[in-house]
Coordinates of C-alpha atoms in Angstrom, one line a residue:
M1149 CA 120.7 107.2 101.6
E1150 CA 117.6 104.4 100.3
T1151 CA 116.5 101.7 102.4
I1152 CA 113.6 99.3 101.7
V1153 CA 111.4 98.6 104.9
A1154 CA 108.6 96.8 103.7
T1155 CA 107.2 94.9 101.0
G1156 CA 104.0 93.6 100.2
T1157 CA 102.4 92.7 96.7
W1158 CA 99.5 93.4 95.5
M1159 CA 96.7 92.1 92.4
Y1160 CA 96.7 94.7 89.6
D1161 CA 93.9 93.8 87.8
G1162 CA 93.1 91.5 90.1
V1163 CA 95.2 89.0 88.1
A1164 CA 99.0 90.3 88.6
P1165 CA 101.2 90.0 91.4
T1166 CA 102.4 93.8 91.6
T1167 CA 105.0 94.8 94.3
V1168 CA 104.7 97.6 96.7
R1169 CA 107.6 99.2 98.5
V1170 CA 108.3 101.3 101.3
V1171 CA 111.7 103.3 101.1
M1172 CA 113.3 105.2 104.1
L1173 CA 115.2 107.9 103.0
D1174 CA 117.3 110.6 105.0
Y1175 CA 116.5 113.3 102.8
D1176 CA 112.9 114.6 101.0
F1177 CA 112.6 113.4 97.4
W1178 CA 110.3 115.6 96.3
H1179 CA 112.3 118.7 98.2
A1180 CA 115.7 117.3 96.4
L1181 CA 113.9 117.0 93.1
G1182 CA 112.8 120.8 93.4
E1183 CA 116.3 122.2 94.4
A1184 CA 117.6 120.4 91.2
E1185 CA 115.7 121.8 89.1
D1186 CA 116.3 125.2 90.2
D1187 CA 112.2 125.7 91.0
L1188 CA 111.9 126.2 95.1
D1189 CA 110.1 129.3 96.5
V1190 CA 113.3 131.2 98.7
D1191 CA 112.1 130.6 101.9
E1192 CA 111.5 126.5 101.6
S1193 CA 112.8 123.5 103.3
P1194 CA 112.9 120.0 103.3
E1195 CA 110.3 118.0 106.0
L1196 CA 111.8 115.6 107.5
N1197 CA 110.7 113.4 110.8
A1198 CA 112.8 114.1 114.2
D1199 CA 115.0 111.3 112.8
G1200 CA 116.0 113.5 109.4
R1201 CA 114.1 110.6 107.7
L1202 CA 110.8 110.2 105.5
Y1203 CA 108.8 107.3 104.2
Y1204 CA 108.0 106.9 101.1
V1205 CA 104.9 104.4 98.6
R1206 CA 105.9 103.2 95.1
H1207 CA 102.9 100.9 94.2
R1208 CA 102.7 100.9 90.1
P1209 CA 104.2 98.4 88.5
G1210 CA 108.2 99.7 86.6
W1211 CA 110.8 99.1 89.6
P1212 CA 112.4 95.7 89.4
D1213 CA 114.6 93.7 91.9
G1214 CA 117.7 94.5 91.9
E1215 CA 117.0 98.3 90.4
R1216 CA 118.2 101.1 92.6
T1217 CA 116.6 103.9 90.9
F1218 CA 113.7 104.9 93.0
W1219 CA 110.7 107.4 92.3
P1220 CA 108.1 107.5 95.5
D1221 CA 103.7 107.4 94.2
S1222 CA 103.4 109.4 97.1
Q1223 CA 104.2 112.8 99.8
G1224 CA 106.7 111.9 102.2
F1225 CA 105.2 109.9 105.7
D1226 CA 107.4 111.0 109.1
T1227 CA 106.2 106.8 109.9
L1228 CA 106.6 103.3 108.5
E1229 CA 102.9 103.4 109.9
E1230 CA 101.7 106.3 108.2
A1231 CA 103.4 105.3 104.7
V1232 CA 101.8 101.4 104.4
A1233 CA 98.3 102.8 105.7
A1234 CA 99.1 104.9 102.7
A1235 CA 100.1 102.1 100.4
E1236 CA 97.2 99.9 101.4
S1237 CA 94.9 102.9 100.6
A1238 CA 96.6 103.3 97.3
V1239 CA 96.0 100.2 95.6
P1240 CA 92.2 98.9 94.9
G1241 CA 92.3 95.5 97.1
P1242 CA 94.5 93.8 99.6
I1243 CA 98.7 93.8 100.3
R1244 CA 99.8 91.2 101.5
W1245 CA 102.9 92.5 103.3
Q1246 CA 106.1 89.9 103.9

């Protein structure tokens, strides 16, 4: 299940407000994709934190409000703090968190 745990806005090209979200998943997105595409090594397993979750960042345009399709722009992070820091370093300006 996906849960949006942080939302903010940054200015794309300095003029277009763009939403950034941190999403918590109870599965390893990239592992699940590899599994669905039958593209995993025999010994690969999901890499989840101690709570069985990972946090992913979406900072690029293209995920409209109300749309349930999520595709991350990042690796999975063990903590919300790590994901927020990754989001802030991925965009060329400050993020205004709500």
